[in-house]
Amino acid sequence: MTGPAVEPLAVPTTDAGLPLSRPPANFVPVRSWRLDSLDGLSALRRELGEVLGQAEPGADAGLAQTPEKVVLVASELATNALEHGLPPTVVSLSRDKDLWLLDIADHERGVPPVYAGVRVPGAGGMGLHLARQLALDVGWYTTGTTKNVWVTFPVDRHDEGDPALR
């Protein structure tokens, strides 16, 4: 017996230039995190930084290195998913030889992500804007149960984490 047919999501192909597209292929899963509330963001940031081989705690390199960019974008997009989507939010990190792939999923597949554009600091809605400014590529897609936003970043050769992933 089969369940009810799932209607295709009627969405525009772009939202202020945010393409409706699948992420690139050939990435190997590295780690994922399940977040049910904003309380999980601190652990996500810390653990993601550890996986990416982030600088020693207390070192402040700003946003010059990929790990800091990935952690910031992951935190912002996960916050968006938790505040505007349906839990749980799943943050997944994958890698190929030269790129990191970050995929953030929530279960509100009927509402496309909204790119708010440039805003003044403190006005909120900066997740997709930061992703477009800091990442190599950004897109979004839906599955049968989730809405996903994905971003890619270069692998910093001088700041790699797990040697098994090299």
XYZ file of N, CA, C and O in Angstrom:
664
model
N 0.855 -1.176 0.000
C 0.000 0.000 0.000
C 0.894 1.228 0.000
O 1.844 1.325 0.762
N 0.573 2.172 -0.840
C 1.376 3.391 -0.916
C 0.644 4.532 -0.237
O -0.567 4.537 -0.137
N 1.445 5.530 0.231
C 0.875 6.693 0.893
C 0.339 7.678 -0.124
O 0.389 7.451 -1.340
N -0.188 8.798 0.369
C -0.726 9.801 -0.533
C 0.380 10.407 -1.388
O 1.538 10.491 -0.976
N 0.017 10.804 -2.583
C 0.985 11.416 -3.494
C 1.421 12.766 -2.932
O 0.614 13.510 -2.400
N 2.707 13.038 -3.038
C 3.245 14.308 -2.574
C 3.241 15.272 -3.749
O 3.823 14.988 -4.796
N 2.541 16.378 -3.568
C 2.488 17.385 -4.624
C 3.839 18.059 -4.764
O 4.502 18.334 -3.774
N 4.267 18.347 -6.000
C 5.532 19.051 -6.161
C 5.425 20.456 -5.570
O 4.373 21.084 -5.606
N 6.511 20.917 -5.022
C 6.569 22.237 -4.416
C 6.578 23.291 -5.512
O 7.425 23.263 -6.404
N 5.627 24.210 -5.491
C 5.564 25.280 -6.483
C 6.385 26.461 -5.980
O 5.957 27.189 -5.096
N 7.600 26.602 -6.510
C 8.482 27.680 -6.082
C 9.153 28.291 -7.304
O 9.283 27.643 -8.336
N 9.591 29.533 -7.164
C 10.344 30.118 -8.271
C 11.693 29.432 -8.393
O 12.177 28.811 -7.441
N 12.332 29.524 -9.558
C 13.637 28.899 -9.736
C 14.747 29.711 -9.094
O 15.843 29.209 -8.891
N 14.503 30.970 -8.758
C 15.487 31.764 -8.029
C 14.764 32.669 -7.044
O 13.599 32.982 -7.201
N 15.463 33.091 -6.027
C 14.966 34.055 -5.051
C 16.074 35.080 -4.888
O 17.042 34.826 -4.188
N 15.970 36.199 -5.564
C 17.013 37.222 -5.569
C 18.349 36.592 -5.943
O 19.379 36.901 -5.377
N 18.311 35.670 -6.903
C 19.540 35.062 -7.368
C 19.933 33.796 -6.638
O 20.953 33.198 -6.944
N 19.160 33.344 -5.648
C 19.472 32.103 -4.943
C 18.907 30.952 -5.765
O 17.696 30.784 -5.853
N 19.778 30.165 -6.408
C 19.276 29.159 -7.340
C 18.658 27.945 -6.662
O 19.122 27.501 -5.620
N 17.610 27.455 -7.264
C 17.010 26.181 -6.878
C 17.833 25.115 -7.595
O 17.736 24.962 -8.816
N 18.728 24.455 -6.861
C 19.629 23.488 -7.473
C 20.145 22.504 -6.433
O 20.188 22.810 -5.245
N 20.515 21.349 -6.898
C 21.125 20.340 -6.036
C 22.595 20.693 -5.838
O 23.210 21.307 -6.705
N 23.166 20.264 -4.729
C 24.600 20.515 -4.532
C 25.428 19.664 -5.482
O 24.929 18.680 -6.034
N 26.685 20.028 -5.672
C 27.552 19.214 -6.519
C 27.639 17.782 -5.993
O 27.455 17.533 -4.800
N 27.946 16.854 -6.878
C 28.044 15.441 -6.506
C 29.461 15.102 -6.022
O 30.346 15.950 -6.019
N 29.658 13.866 -5.635
C 30.955 13.298 -5.271
C 31.519 13.768 -3.942
O 32.727 13.719 -3.736
N 30.683 14.224 -3.037
C 31.142 14.599 -1.707
C 31.009 13.405 -0.769
O 30.072 12.611 -0.892
N 31.930 13.301 0.167
C 31.920 12.221 1.153
C 31.425 12.799 2.476
O 31.969 13.806 2.950
N 30.400 12.203 3.084
C 29.915 12.707 4.369
C 31.021 12.663 5.430
O 31.774 11.686 5.509
N 31.101 13.727 6.220
C 32.090 13.820 7.293
C 31.408 13.752 8.650
O 31.791 12.976 9.511
N 30.361 14.558 8.837
C 29.696 14.623 10.137
C 28.343 15.303 9.955
O 28.166 16.124 9.070
N 27.402 14.995 10.822
C 26.122 15.705 10.824
C 25.688 15.960 12.261
O 26.121 15.269 13.180
N 24.857 16.975 12.411
C 24.342 17.379 13.706
C 22.836 17.548 13.587
O 22.347 18.124 12.623
N 22.116 17.086 14.584
C 20.658 17.254 14.653
C 20.377 18.297 15.732
O 20.810 18.145 16.880
N 19.656 19.342 15.358
C 19.317 20.419 16.285
C 17.802 20.499 16.415
O 17.095 20.614 15.419
N 17.329 20.445 17.657
C 15.904 20.572 17.906
C 15.531 21.959 18.411
O 14.354 22.306 18.456
N 16.554 22.732 18.828
C 16.308 24.088 19.329
C 17.593 24.896 19.207
O 18.660 24.360 18.899
N 17.481 26.188 19.484
C 18.643 27.076 19.435
C 19.703 26.685 20.457
O 20.870 27.060 20.316
N 19.321 25.908 21.478
C 20.273 25.474 22.505
C 21.423 24.649 21.927
O 22.487 24.580 22.521
N 21.230 24.025 20.786
C 22.267 23.186 20.193
C 23.295 23.935 19.366
O 24.284 23.347 18.912
N 23.099 25.241 19.165
C 24.002 25.990 18.291
C 25.424 26.090 18.824
O 26.391 26.023 18.054
N 25.582 26.246 20.120
C 26.923 26.363 20.699
C 27.737 25.098 20.448
O 28.904 25.159 20.034
N 27.132 23.946 20.681
C 27.828 22.673 20.437
C 28.126 22.514 18.949
O 29.204 22.041 18.573
N 27.196 22.904 18.079
C 27.428 22.838 16.632
C 28.664 23.652 16.266
O 29.547 23.166 15.566
N 28.731 24.893 16.720
C 29.867 25.754 16.389
C 31.183 25.144 16.883
O 32.169 25.094 16.147
N 31.199 24.694 18.118
C 32.417 24.133 18.698
C 32.856 22.872 17.950
O 34.018 22.744 17.538
N 31.939 21.945 17.751
C 32.277 20.673 17.115
C 32.624 20.844 15.646
O 33.535 20.191 15.134
N 31.929 21.725 14.964
C 32.234 21.990 13.559
C 33.632 22.594 13.442
O 34.418 22.200 12.576
N 33.969 23.519 14.334
C 35.313 24.089 14.335
C 36.377 23.031 14.563
O 37.439 23.044 13.925
N 36.107 22.082 15.462
C 37.056 21.007 15.723
C 37.244 20.128 14.488
O 38.360 19.775 14.130
N 36.145 19.785 13.831
C 36.222 18.946 12.641
C 37.012 19.639 11.537
O 37.804 19.012 10.829
N 36.824 20.929 11.392
C 37.487 21.682 10.332
C 38.936 22.035 10.668
O 39.628 22.609 9.842
N 39.389 21.720 11.877
C 40.757 22.027 12.250
C 40.966 23.492 12.533
O 41.989 24.070 12.193
N 39.948 24.103 13.152
C 39.991 25.526 13.447
C 41.175 25.846 14.344
O 41.676 25.005 15.066
N 41.620 27.092 14.307
C 42.745 27.561 15.114
C 42.497 27.299 16.592
O 41.372 27.084 17.023
N 43.544 27.324 17.368
C 43.455 27.112 18.813
C 42.416 28.036 19.428
O 42.273 29.186 18.999
N 41.713 27.594 20.478
C 40.768 28.470 21.157
C 41.464 29.732 21.630
O 42.590 29.692 22.102
N 40.799 30.838 21.439
C 41.358 32.119 21.846
C 42.068 32.827 20.706
O 42.245 34.025 20.722
N 42.492 32.084 19.691
C 43.132 32.723 18.540
C 42.046 33.368 17.701
O 41.025 32.768 17.427
N 42.252 34.598 17.294
C 41.244 35.322 16.532
C 41.804 35.725 15.183
O 42.465 36.737 15.053
N 41.554 34.883 14.185
C 42.009 35.170 12.831
C 40.912 35.869 12.039
O 41.043 36.070 10.850
N 39.805 36.205 12.696
C 38.699 36.835 11.979
C 38.092 35.868 10.995
O 38.006 34.676 11.248
N 37.696 36.385 9.844
C 37.081 35.542 8.823
C 38.033 35.275 7.672
O 37.621 35.067 6.550
N 39.333 35.285 7.971
C 40.320 35.091 6.919
C 40.433 33.634 6.494
O 40.844 33.357 5.383
N 40.095 32.705 7.358
C 40.266 31.298 7.057
C 38.924 30.611 6.855
O 37.920 30.994 7.438
N 38.958 29.569 6.045
C 37.740 28.830 5.743
C 37.010 28.312 6.984
O 35.795 28.455 7.060
N 37.677 27.714 7.972
C 36.914 27.186 9.116
C 36.028 28.229 9.784
O 34.882 27.940 10.101
N 36.533 29.417 9.972
C 35.734 30.467 10.606
C 34.527 30.830 9.746
O 33.437 31.074 10.250
N 34.721 30.863 8.434
C 33.619 31.173 7.518
C 32.548 30.085 7.575
O 31.356 30.377 7.632
N 32.987 28.828 7.554
C 32.041 27.709 7.580
C 31.249 27.720 8.885
O 30.027 27.549 8.874
N 31.932 27.928 9.998
C 31.253 27.932 11.297
C 30.236 29.065 11.366
O 29.101 28.872 11.816
N 30.603 30.261 10.904
C 29.675 31.395 10.925
C 28.457 31.125 10.046
O 27.315 31.308 10.475
N 28.679 30.692 8.826
C 27.562 30.436 7.905
C 26.690 29.297 8.426
O 25.462 29.392 8.386
N 27.301 28.234 8.939
C 26.515 27.118 9.494
C 25.637 27.607 10.628
O 24.452 27.261 10.707
N 26.199 28.417 11.513
C 25.448 28.939 12.654
C 24.281 29.807 12.194
O 23.156 29.675 12.685
N 24.525 30.696 11.245
C 23.470 31.589 10.743
C 22.367 30.814 10.020
O 21.178 31.065 10.238
N 22.754 29.872 9.151
C 21.742 29.126 8.406
C 20.973 28.156 9.308
O 19.771 27.958 9.119
N 21.646 27.572 10.281
C 20.946 26.703 11.235
C 19.967 27.514 12.069
O 18.848 27.063 12.344
N 20.364 28.723 12.457
C 19.459 29.606 13.196
C 18.228 29.918 12.356
O 17.093 29.852 12.848
N 18.435 30.246 11.068
C 17.301 30.500 10.165
C 16.360 29.289 10.122
O 15.144 29.433 10.218
N 16.952 28.108 9.967
C 16.139 26.897 9.862
C 15.355 26.647 11.150
O 14.192 26.263 11.104
N 15.997 26.876 12.282
C 15.316 26.668 13.566
C 14.215 27.693 13.803
O 13.170 27.368 14.375
N 14.431 28.925 13.369
C 13.445 29.980 13.613
C 12.318 30.004 12.588
O 11.209 30.401 12.908
N 12.599 29.590 11.356
C 11.596 29.722 10.293
C 11.128 28.390 9.712
O 10.208 28.369 8.909
N 11.768 27.296 10.104
C 11.406 25.991 9.582
C 10.778 25.122 10.657
O 10.404 25.604 11.727
N 10.658 23.863 10.355
C 10.140 22.891 11.312
C 11.280 21.988 11.750
O 12.046 21.501 10.928
N 11.385 21.748 13.065
C 12.456 20.879 13.539
C 12.196 19.429 13.142
O 11.065 19.078 12.838
N 13.234 18.621 13.186
C 14.588 19.022 13.557
C 15.318 19.657 12.377
O 14.980 19.421 11.219
N 16.332 20.437 12.700
C 17.251 20.965 11.705
C 18.449 20.022 11.676
O 18.952 19.632 12.730
N 18.868 19.638 10.491
C 20.024 18.756 10.355
C 21.101 19.495 9.567
O 20.857 19.948 8.442
N 22.267 19.646 10.186
C 23.415 20.286 9.551
C 24.388 19.174 9.188
O 24.796 18.400 10.049
N 24.738 19.093 7.912
C 25.649 18.050 7.439
C 26.867 18.677 6.787
O 26.746 19.629 6.019
N 28.026 18.114 7.091
C 29.285 18.550 6.495
C 29.829 17.401 5.670
O 29.918 16.262 6.150
N 30.185 17.695 4.424
C 30.778 16.703 3.528
C 32.008 17.326 2.883
O 32.212 18.538 2.950
N 32.794 16.480 2.232
C 34.018 16.990 1.640
C 34.386 16.200 0.401
O 34.163 14.999 0.316
N 34.961 16.897 -0.573
C 35.682 16.231 -1.647
C 37.127 16.699 -1.508
O 37.499 17.263 -0.480
N 37.935 16.503 -2.502
C 39.353 16.837 -2.373
C 39.585 18.321 -2.082
O 40.417 18.669 -1.244
N 38.858 19.209 -2.754
C 39.127 20.638 -2.677
C 38.040 21.477 -2.023
O 38.228 22.675 -1.843
N 36.881 20.885 -1.712
C 35.751 21.670 -1.218
C 35.098 21.040 0.008
O 35.037 19.823 0.132
N 34.587 21.903 0.870
C 33.666 21.516 1.936
C 32.259 21.799 1.430
O 32.026 22.798 0.753
N 31.320 20.947 1.754
C 29.906 21.144 1.447
C 29.146 21.143 2.761
O 29.215 20.190 3.531
N 28.442 22.223 3.005
C 27.601 22.355 4.183
C 26.164 22.306 3.698
O 25.793 23.032 2.761
N 25.339 21.445 4.284
C 23.941 21.290 3.894
C 23.091 21.416 5.151
O 23.294 20.679 6.111
N 22.161 22.372 5.144
C 21.296 22.618 6.301
C 19.867 22.297 5.887
O 19.337 22.893 4.947
N 19.246 21.351 6.590
C 17.897 20.905 6.247
C 16.926 21.195 7.382
O 17.268 21.047 8.549
N 15.718 21.630 7.010
C 14.624 21.694 7.973
C 13.421 21.018 7.329
O 13.466 20.649 6.164
N 12.365 20.834 8.082
C 11.229 20.058 7.596
C 10.029 20.903 7.174
O 8.914 20.400 7.094
N 10.268 22.178 6.858
C 9.222 23.066 6.333
C 9.456 23.207 4.836
O 9.886 24.246 4.354
N 9.219 22.134 4.107
C 9.548 22.128 2.686
C 8.620 22.982 1.834
O 8.933 23.303 0.702
N 7.480 23.400 2.370
C 6.538 24.198 1.600
C 6.859 25.680 1.566
O 6.193 26.433 0.869
N 7.872 26.119 2.304
C 8.231 27.536 2.340
C 9.671 27.689 1.865
O 10.598 27.224 2.537
N 9.884 28.307 0.709
C 11.251 28.446 0.201
C 12.072 29.404 1.062
O 11.517 30.252 1.760
N 13.401 29.274 1.019
C 14.239 30.218 1.758
C 14.078 31.612 1.163
O 13.875 31.765 -0.039
N 14.154 32.614 2.018
C 13.992 33.996 1.565
C 15.302 34.729 1.758
O 15.806 34.837 2.873
N 15.843 35.210 0.659
C 17.065 35.996 0.706
C 16.672 37.432 1.020
O 16.012 38.098 0.234
N 17.068 37.899 2.191
C 16.651 39.230 2.644
C 17.506 40.342 2.075
O 17.158 41.504 2.190
N 18.636 40.008 1.479
C 19.506 41.027 0.924
C 20.287 41.751 2.010
O 20.358 41.312 3.153
N 20.880 42.850 1.640
C 21.709 43.613 2.560
C 20.839 44.267 3.629
O 19.806 44.855 3.332
N 21.255 44.133 4.875
C 20.542 44.745 5.998
C 21.550 45.392 6.923
O 22.727 45.038 6.925
N 21.061 46.288 7.728
C 21.933 46.912 8.713
C 22.245 45.903 9.810
O 21.430 45.021 10.093
N 23.441 45.987 10.426
C 23.779 45.050 11.497
C 22.720 45.070 12.606
O 22.213 46.124 12.982
N 22.368 43.893 13.081
C 21.390 43.755 14.151
C 19.960 43.609 13.666
O 19.067 43.342 14.458
N 19.724 43.760 12.354
C 18.367 43.671 11.827
C 17.940 42.228 11.564
O 16.797 41.971 11.250
N 18.870 41.283 11.690
C 18.535 39.886 11.449
C 18.473 39.563 9.973
O 18.706 40.421 9.117
N 18.184 38.305 9.658
C 18.029 37.889 8.276
C 19.317 37.881 7.477
O 19.294 38.062 6.269
N 20.439 37.639 8.141
C 21.726 37.737 7.463
C 22.283 36.400 6.975
O 23.287 36.375 6.285
N 21.643 35.296 7.312
C 22.204 33.990 6.996
C 22.513 33.777 5.528
O 23.644 33.454 5.155
N 21.526 33.937 4.669
C 21.755 33.724 3.243
C 22.654 34.799 2.649
O 23.457 34.521 1.752
N 22.549 36.022 3.151
C 23.423 37.091 2.667
C 24.882 36.757 2.993
O 25.758 36.859 2.123
N 25.154 36.357 4.234
C 26.513 35.966 4.604
C 26.984 34.782 3.775
O 28.142 34.743 3.341
N 26.125 33.814 3.578
C 26.496 32.650 2.775
C 26.918 33.087 1.376
O 27.947 32.633 0.864
N 26.170 33.982 0.777
C 26.513 34.437 -0.571
C 27.794 35.257 -0.594
O 28.514 35.254 -1.582
N 28.087 35.944 0.502
C 29.300 36.750 0.566
C 30.543 35.911 0.859
O 31.627 36.226 0.368
N 30.414 34.861 1.670
C 31.574 34.130 2.160
C 31.825 32.792 1.466
O 32.937 32.285 1.500
N 30.804 32.202 0.867
C 30.941 30.872 0.266
C 31.264 30.976 -1.220
O 31.093 32.029 -1.846
N 31.717 29.863 -1.782
C 31.971 29.806 -3.218
C 30.673 29.700 -4.000
O 30.520 30.298 -5.062
N 29.739 28.915 -3.480
C 28.483 28.671 -4.181
C 27.386 28.414 -3.150
O 27.659 27.887 -2.072
N 26.159 28.794 -3.491
C 25.010 28.637 -2.599
C 23.819 28.200 -3.440
O 23.621 28.690 -4.549
N 23.027 27.308 -2.913
C 21.797 26.905 -3.581
C 20.846 26.283 -2.578
O 21.128 26.209 -1.390
N 19.702 25.854 -3.089
C 18.740 25.179 -2.226
C 17.913 24.213 -3.050
O 17.836 24.317 -4.272
N 17.329 23.248 -2.355
C 16.511 22.223 -2.999
C 15.585 21.610 -1.967
O 15.709 21.881 -0.775
N 14.662 20.805 -2.433
C 13.781 20.082 -1.521
C 13.913 18.585 -1.782
O 14.281 18.154 -2.871
N 13.600 17.841 -0.735
C 13.468 16.389 -0.860
C 12.005 16.078 -0.556
O 11.202 17.003 -0.415
N 11.670 14.829 -0.392
C 10.298 14.477 -0.051
C 9.867 15.000 1.307
O 8.677 15.169 1.556
N 10.827 15.287 2.192
C 10.475 15.712 3.544
C 11.188 16.980 4.024
O 10.831 17.506 5.075
N 12.201 17.439 3.295
C 12.978 18.582 3.792
C 13.184 19.667 2.746
O 13.067 19.431 1.545
N 13.517 20.846 3.264
C 14.031 21.958 2.456
C 15.483 22.093 2.875
O 15.796 22.109 4.061
N 16.395 22.144 1.909
C 17.817 22.185 2.196
C 18.456 23.412 1.554
O 18.157 23.729 0.401
N 19.346 24.051 2.302
C 20.202 25.095 1.757
C 21.610 24.538 1.809
O 22.024 23.958 2.822
N 22.361 24.675 0.713
C 23.728 24.157 0.672
C 24.696 25.265 0.272
O 24.332 26.198 -0.441
N 25.920 25.135 0.780
C 26.983 26.092 0.462
C 28.292 25.314 0.332
O 28.470 24.273 0.961
N 29.194 25.820 -0.498
C 30.518 25.215 -0.617
C 31.590 26.235 -0.245
O 31.420 27.440 -0.439
N 32.694 25.702 0.279
C 33.841 26.498 0.688
C 35.108 25.778 0.246
O 35.134 24.544 0.219
N 36.171 26.518 -0.020
C 37.429 25.839 -0.350
C 38.033 25.198 0.892
O 37.817 25.660 2.012
N 38.783 24.137 0.688
C 39.545 23.523 1.771
C 40.830 24.321 1.907
O 41.548 24.501 0.925
N 41.087 24.831 3.104
C 42.345 25.529 3.366
C 43.434 24.486 3.526
O 43.411 23.709 4.478
N 44.377 24.461 2.645
C 45.450 23.452 2.696
C 46.316 23.599 3.946
O 46.802 22.638 4.485
N 46.501 24.803 4.431
C 47.357 25.013 5.604
C 46.609 24.805 6.915
O 47.202 24.848 7.973
N 45.297 24.577 6.849
C 44.506 24.504 8.075
C 43.532 23.331 8.028
O 42.396 23.441 8.435
N 43.983 22.195 7.478
C 43.101 21.048 7.368
C 42.971 20.326 8.688
O 43.891 20.297 9.500
N 41.818 19.725 8.883
C 41.560 18.968 10.109
C 42.023 17.540 9.972
O 43.207 17.256 9.960
N 41.118 16.619 9.846
C 41.371 15.190 9.846
C 42.276 14.783 8.682
O 41.904 14.922 7.520
N 43.482 14.243 8.953
C 44.385 13.836 7.877
C 43.780 12.752 6.993
O 44.169 12.620 5.836
N 42.830 11.994 7.497
C 42.209 10.944 6.685
C 41.401 11.515 5.544
O 41.103 10.829 4.583
N 41.049 12.797 5.623
C 40.239 13.408 4.584
C 41.079 14.056 3.494
O 40.554 14.553 2.516
N 42.384 14.097 3.649
C 43.271 14.772 2.682
C 43.385 14.002 1.396
O 43.292 12.844 1.300
